[in-house]
CSV table of C-alpha atoms in Angstrom, one decimal:
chain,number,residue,atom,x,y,z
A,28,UNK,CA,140.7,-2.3,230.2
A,29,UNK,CA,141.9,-2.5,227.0
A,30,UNK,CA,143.8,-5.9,225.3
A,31,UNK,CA,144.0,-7.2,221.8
A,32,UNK,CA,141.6,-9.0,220.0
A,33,UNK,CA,137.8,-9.6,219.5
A,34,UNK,CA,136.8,-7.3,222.9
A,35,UNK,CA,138.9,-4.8,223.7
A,36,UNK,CA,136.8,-2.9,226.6
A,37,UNK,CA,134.9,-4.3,229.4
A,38,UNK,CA,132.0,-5.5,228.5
A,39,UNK,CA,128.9,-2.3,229.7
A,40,UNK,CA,126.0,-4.5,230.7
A,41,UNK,CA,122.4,-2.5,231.1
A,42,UNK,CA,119.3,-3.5,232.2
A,43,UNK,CA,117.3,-1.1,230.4
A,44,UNK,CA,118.3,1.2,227.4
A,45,UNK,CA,119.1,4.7,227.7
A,46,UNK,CA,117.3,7.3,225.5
A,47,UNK,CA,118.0,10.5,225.9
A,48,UNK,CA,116.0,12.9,223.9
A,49,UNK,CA,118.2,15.1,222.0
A,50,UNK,CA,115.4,17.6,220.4
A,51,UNK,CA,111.9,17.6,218.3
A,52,UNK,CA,112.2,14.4,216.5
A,53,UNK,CA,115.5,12.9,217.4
A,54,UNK,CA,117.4,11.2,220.3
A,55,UNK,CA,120.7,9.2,221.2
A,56,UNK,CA,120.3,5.9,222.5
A,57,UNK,CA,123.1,3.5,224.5
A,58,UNK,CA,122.2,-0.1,223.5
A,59,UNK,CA,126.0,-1.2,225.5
A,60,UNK,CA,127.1,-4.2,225.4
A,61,UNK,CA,130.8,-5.5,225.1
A,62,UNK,CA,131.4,-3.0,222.0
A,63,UNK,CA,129.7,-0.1,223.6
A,64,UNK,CA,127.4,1.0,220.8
A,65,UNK,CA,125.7,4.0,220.6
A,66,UNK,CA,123.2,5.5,218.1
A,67,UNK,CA,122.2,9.2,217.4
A,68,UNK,CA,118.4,9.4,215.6
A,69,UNK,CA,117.9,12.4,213.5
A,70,UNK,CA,114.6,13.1,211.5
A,71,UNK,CA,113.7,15.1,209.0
A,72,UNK,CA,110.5,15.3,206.8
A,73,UNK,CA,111.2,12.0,204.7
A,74,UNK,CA,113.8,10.2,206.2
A,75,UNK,CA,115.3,8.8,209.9
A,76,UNK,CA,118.9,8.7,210.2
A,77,UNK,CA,120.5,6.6,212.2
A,78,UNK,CA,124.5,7.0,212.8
A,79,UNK,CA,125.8,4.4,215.1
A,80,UNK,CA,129.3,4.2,217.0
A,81,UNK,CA,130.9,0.8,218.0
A,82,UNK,CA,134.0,-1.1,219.1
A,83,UNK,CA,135.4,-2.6,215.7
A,84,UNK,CA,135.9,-6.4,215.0
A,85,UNK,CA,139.5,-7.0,215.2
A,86,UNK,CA,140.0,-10.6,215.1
A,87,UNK,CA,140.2,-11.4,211.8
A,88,UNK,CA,141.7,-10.2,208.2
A,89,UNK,CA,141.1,-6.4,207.6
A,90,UNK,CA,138.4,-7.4,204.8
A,91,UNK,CA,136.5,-9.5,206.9
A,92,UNK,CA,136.6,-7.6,210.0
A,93,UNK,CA,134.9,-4.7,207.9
A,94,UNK,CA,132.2,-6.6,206.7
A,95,UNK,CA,131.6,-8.0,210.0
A,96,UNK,CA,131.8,-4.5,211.7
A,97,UNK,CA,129.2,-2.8,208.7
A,98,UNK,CA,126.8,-6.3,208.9
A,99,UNK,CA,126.6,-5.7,213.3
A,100,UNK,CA,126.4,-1.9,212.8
A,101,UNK,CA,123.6,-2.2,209.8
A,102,UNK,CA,121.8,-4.8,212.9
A,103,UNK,CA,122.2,-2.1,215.5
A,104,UNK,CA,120.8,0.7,213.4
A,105,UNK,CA,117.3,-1.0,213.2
A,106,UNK,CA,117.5,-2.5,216.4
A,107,UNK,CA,118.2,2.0,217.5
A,108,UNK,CA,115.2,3.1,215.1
A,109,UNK,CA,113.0,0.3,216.7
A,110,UNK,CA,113.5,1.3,220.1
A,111,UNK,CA,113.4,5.2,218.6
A,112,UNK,CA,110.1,4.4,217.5
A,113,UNK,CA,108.9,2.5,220.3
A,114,UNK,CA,109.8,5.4,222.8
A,115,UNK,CA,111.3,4.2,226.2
A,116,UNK,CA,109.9,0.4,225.5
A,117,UNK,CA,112.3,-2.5,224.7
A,118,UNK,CA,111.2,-6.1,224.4
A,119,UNK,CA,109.8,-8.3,221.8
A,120,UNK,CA,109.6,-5.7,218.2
A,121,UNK,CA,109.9,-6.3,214.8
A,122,UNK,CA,110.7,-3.3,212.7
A,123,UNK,CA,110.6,-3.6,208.9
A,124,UNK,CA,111.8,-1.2,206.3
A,125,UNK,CA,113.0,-1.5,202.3
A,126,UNK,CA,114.4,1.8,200.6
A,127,UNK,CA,117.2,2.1,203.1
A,128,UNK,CA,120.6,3.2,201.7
A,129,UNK,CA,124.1,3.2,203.8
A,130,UNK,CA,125.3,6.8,203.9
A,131,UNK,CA,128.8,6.1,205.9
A,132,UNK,CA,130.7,2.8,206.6
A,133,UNK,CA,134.2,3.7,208.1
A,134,UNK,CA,136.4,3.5,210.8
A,135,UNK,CA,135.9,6.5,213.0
A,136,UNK,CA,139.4,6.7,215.5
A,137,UNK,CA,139.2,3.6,217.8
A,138,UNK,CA,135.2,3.2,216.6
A,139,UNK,CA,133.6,2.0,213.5
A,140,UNK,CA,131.0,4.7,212.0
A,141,UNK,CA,127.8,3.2,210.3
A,142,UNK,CA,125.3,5.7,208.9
A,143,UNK,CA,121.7,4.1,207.6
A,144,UNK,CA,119.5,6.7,205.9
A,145,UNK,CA,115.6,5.3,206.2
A,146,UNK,CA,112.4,6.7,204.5
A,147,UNK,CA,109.6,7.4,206.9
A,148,UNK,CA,107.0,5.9,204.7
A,149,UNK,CA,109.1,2.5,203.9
A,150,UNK,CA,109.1,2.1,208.0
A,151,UNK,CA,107.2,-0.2,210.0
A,152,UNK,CA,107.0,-1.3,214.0
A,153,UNK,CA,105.4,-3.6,215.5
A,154,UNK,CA,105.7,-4.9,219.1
A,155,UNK,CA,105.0,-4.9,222.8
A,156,UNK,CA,101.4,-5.2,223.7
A,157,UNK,CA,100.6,-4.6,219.4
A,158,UNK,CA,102.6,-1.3,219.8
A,159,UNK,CA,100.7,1.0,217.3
A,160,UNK,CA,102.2,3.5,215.6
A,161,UNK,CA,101.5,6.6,214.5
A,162,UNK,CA,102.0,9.3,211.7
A,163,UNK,CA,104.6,8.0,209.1
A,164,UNK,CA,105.0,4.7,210.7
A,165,UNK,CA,102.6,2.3,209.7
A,166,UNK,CA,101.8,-1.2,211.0
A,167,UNK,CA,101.8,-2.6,208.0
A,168,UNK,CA,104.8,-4.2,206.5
A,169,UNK,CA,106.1,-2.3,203.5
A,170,UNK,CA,106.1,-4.0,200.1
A,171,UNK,CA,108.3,-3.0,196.8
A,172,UNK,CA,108.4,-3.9,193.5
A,173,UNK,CA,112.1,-3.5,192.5
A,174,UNK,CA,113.6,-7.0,193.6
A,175,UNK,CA,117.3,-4.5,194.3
A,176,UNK,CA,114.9,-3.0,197.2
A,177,UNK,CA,114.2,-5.7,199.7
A,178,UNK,CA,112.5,-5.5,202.7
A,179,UNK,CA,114.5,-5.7,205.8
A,180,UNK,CA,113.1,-7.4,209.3
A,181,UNK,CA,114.6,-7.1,212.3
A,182,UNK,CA,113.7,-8.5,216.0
A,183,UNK,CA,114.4,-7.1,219.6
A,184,UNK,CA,113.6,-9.5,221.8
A,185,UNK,CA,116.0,-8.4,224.6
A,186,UNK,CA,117.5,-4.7,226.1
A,187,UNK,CA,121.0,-6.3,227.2
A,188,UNK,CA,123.9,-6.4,224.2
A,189,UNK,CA,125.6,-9.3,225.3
A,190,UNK,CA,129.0,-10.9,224.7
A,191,UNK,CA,127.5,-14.0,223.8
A,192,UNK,CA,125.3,-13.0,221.2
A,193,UNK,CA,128.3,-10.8,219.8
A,194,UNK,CA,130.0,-14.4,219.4
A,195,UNK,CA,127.0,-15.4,217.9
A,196,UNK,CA,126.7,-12.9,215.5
A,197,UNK,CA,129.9,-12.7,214.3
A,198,UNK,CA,129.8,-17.0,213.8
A,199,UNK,CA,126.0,-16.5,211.7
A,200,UNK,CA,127.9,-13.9,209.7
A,201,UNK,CA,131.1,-15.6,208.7
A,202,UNK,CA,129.4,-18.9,207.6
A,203,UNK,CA,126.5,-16.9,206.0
A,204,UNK,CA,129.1,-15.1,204.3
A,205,UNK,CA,130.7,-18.0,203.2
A,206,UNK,CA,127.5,-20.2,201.6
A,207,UNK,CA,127.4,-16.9,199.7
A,208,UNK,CA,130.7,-17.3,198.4
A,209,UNK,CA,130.2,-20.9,197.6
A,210,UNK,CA,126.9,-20.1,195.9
A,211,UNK,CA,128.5,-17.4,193.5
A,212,UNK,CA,131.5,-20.5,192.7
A,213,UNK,CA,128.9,-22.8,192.0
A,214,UNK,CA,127.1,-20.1,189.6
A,215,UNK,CA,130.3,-19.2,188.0
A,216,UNK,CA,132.7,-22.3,188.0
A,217,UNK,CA,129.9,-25.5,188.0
A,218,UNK,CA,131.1,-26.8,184.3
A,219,UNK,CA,134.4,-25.8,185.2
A,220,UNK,CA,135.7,-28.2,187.0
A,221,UNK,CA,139.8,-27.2,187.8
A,222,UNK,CA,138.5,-23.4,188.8
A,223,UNK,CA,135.6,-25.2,190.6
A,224,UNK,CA,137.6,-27.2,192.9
A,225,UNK,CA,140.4,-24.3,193.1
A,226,UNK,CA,137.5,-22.4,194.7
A,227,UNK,CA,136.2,-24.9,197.0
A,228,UNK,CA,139.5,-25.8,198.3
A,229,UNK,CA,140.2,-22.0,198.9
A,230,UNK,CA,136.8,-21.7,201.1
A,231,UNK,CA,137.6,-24.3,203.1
A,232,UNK,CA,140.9,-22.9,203.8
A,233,UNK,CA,139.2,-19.7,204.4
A,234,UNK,CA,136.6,-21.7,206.7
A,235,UNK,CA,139.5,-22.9,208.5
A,236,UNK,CA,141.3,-19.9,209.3
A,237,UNK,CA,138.5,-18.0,210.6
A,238,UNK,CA,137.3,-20.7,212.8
A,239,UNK,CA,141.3,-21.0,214.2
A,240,UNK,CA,140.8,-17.3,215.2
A,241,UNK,CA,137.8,-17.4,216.7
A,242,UNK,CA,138.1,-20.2,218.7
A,243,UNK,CA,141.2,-18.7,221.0
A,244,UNK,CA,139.1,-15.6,221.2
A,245,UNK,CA,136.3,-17.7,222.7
A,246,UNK,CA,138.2,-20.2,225.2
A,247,UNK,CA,140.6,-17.0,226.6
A,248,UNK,CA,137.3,-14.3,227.0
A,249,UNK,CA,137.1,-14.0,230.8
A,250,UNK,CA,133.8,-11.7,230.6
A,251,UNK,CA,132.1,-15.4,229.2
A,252,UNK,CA,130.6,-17.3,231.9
A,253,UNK,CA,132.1,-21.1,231.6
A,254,UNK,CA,128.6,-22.9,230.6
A,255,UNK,CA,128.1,-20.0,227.7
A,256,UNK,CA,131.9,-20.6,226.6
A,257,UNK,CA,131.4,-24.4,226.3
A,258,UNK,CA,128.0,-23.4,224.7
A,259,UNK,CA,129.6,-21.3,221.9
A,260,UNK,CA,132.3,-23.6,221.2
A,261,UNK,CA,130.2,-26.3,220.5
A,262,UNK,CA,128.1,-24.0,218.0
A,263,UNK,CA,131.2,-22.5,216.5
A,264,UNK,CA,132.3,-26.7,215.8
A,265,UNK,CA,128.8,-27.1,214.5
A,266,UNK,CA,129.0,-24.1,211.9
A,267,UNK,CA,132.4,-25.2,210.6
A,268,UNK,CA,131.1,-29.3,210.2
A,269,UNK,CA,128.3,-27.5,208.5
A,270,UNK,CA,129.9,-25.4,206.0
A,271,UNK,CA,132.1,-28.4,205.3
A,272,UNK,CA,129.1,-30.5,204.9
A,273,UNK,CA,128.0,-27.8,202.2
A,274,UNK,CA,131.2,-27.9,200.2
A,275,UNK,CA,131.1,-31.7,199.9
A,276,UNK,CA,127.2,-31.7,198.8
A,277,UNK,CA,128.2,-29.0,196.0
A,278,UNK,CA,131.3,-31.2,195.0
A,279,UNK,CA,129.0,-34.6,194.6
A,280,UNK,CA,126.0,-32.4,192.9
A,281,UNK,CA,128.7,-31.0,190.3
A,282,UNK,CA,130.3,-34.5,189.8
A,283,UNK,CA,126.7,-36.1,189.3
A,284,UNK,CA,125.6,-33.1,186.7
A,285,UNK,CA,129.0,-33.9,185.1
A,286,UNK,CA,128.2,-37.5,184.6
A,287,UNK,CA,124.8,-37.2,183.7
A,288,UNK,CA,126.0,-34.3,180.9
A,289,UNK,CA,128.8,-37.4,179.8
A,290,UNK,CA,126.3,-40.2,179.7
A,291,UNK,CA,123.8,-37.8,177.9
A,292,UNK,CA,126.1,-37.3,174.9
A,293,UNK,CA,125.3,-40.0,172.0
């Protein structure tokens, strides 16, 4: 069933994931959920590839709905290669890795196309019942000395993709993306106070139109059940208080600095 907006399939629930080996050292697996990812594993001698499929975002402007289509891809890469790893085991893992680089970010037809190229040695899995692994893949976390390189961590606690954690995910992402923003004004625009405000007034208009969008999307989503619709509301109203909470904290700390600066000139 297809309609406009955040979701537009019916929502594939599983109860376990599907790995299907595809050859010596590689596999597809079906992690589901409402945008019907799946990921294709392919190793060579140095590296894992991981290429996954998904339903798009489609809610918002076509800027943001990339980002937020490559950031959920990125997650469902790791979340692939730690199941990959782990064999037919899903539950509680942590896989970490630094050195990764994004081969492909693109729309792909009616999918989004997210390609994550991983060296074996940066790699490491741990999990269910101390899950040890072997070869390439140590148990210890992976350190690196160029700051540009960080170490990524990322958690599996559950086999089901579900359309509440989508919601979730996509609310996280938005405000994270948005304390970013407000960080990089305050970096750029702090003695500056005209552009400063200019930029502050412009992410709360930003902050205001995303949250008017995602809202609808939330209250009309028939594959919610009611209690995790009231539940996601009330978190989306708590992310936008926060962020506005944020933007009025870095308004008083720049007026404060300014006053301090004019009461520190003789």
């Amino acid at each position: 069933m297809r309609r406009a907006g955040l979701w537009i399939a019916t929502m594939i629930v599983i109860s376990t994931t599907s790995i299907i080996m595809a050859g010596e050292g590689s596999s597809s697996i079906e992690l589901g959920g409402p945008r019907q990812v799946t990921a294709a594993i392919a190793t060579t001698d140095d590296n894992y590839e991981v290429s996954v499929r998904m339903l798009p975002v489609k809610t918002f402007d076509p800027t943001t709905n990339a980002l937020l289509s490559r950031e959920k891809s990125r997650a469902y890469a790791l979340q692939a290669l730690a199941r990959h790893l782990g064999g037919r085991k899903t539950g509680d893992m942590r896989l970490s890795i630094s050195g990764a680089t994004t081969v492909k970010a693109e729309a792909d037809g009616t999918n989004f196309l997210f390609v994550l190229r991983v060296p074996q040695n940066r790699v490491a899995l741990e999990g269910i019942d101390e899950l040890k692994t072997k070869g390439t893949r140590s148990t210890t976390t992976p350190t690196t000395s160029n700051p540009a390189d960080a170490i990524e961590t990322s958690r599996d606690a559950s086999p089901l993709l579900t359309c509440k954690q989508d919601y979730q995910t996509t609310a996280e992402s938005l405000l994270s993306n948005l304390r970013g923003e407000l960080k990089a004004a305050v970096e750029k625009f702090g003695d500056d106070e005209p552009a400063f405000d200019a930029a502050v007034a412009g992410l709360e208009e930003t902050l205001d139109v995303h949250w008017e969008k995602l809202r609808p999307e939330i209250e009309k989503d028939k594959l919610l059940l009611s209690h995790e619709r009231q539940e996601l509301l009330t978190e989306v109203q708590a992310h936008h208080e926060q962020f506005l909470d944020s933007l009025r904290q870095a308004v008083d700390l720049r007026d404060k600095q300014q006053a301090q600066k004019k009461m520190a000139k003789p």
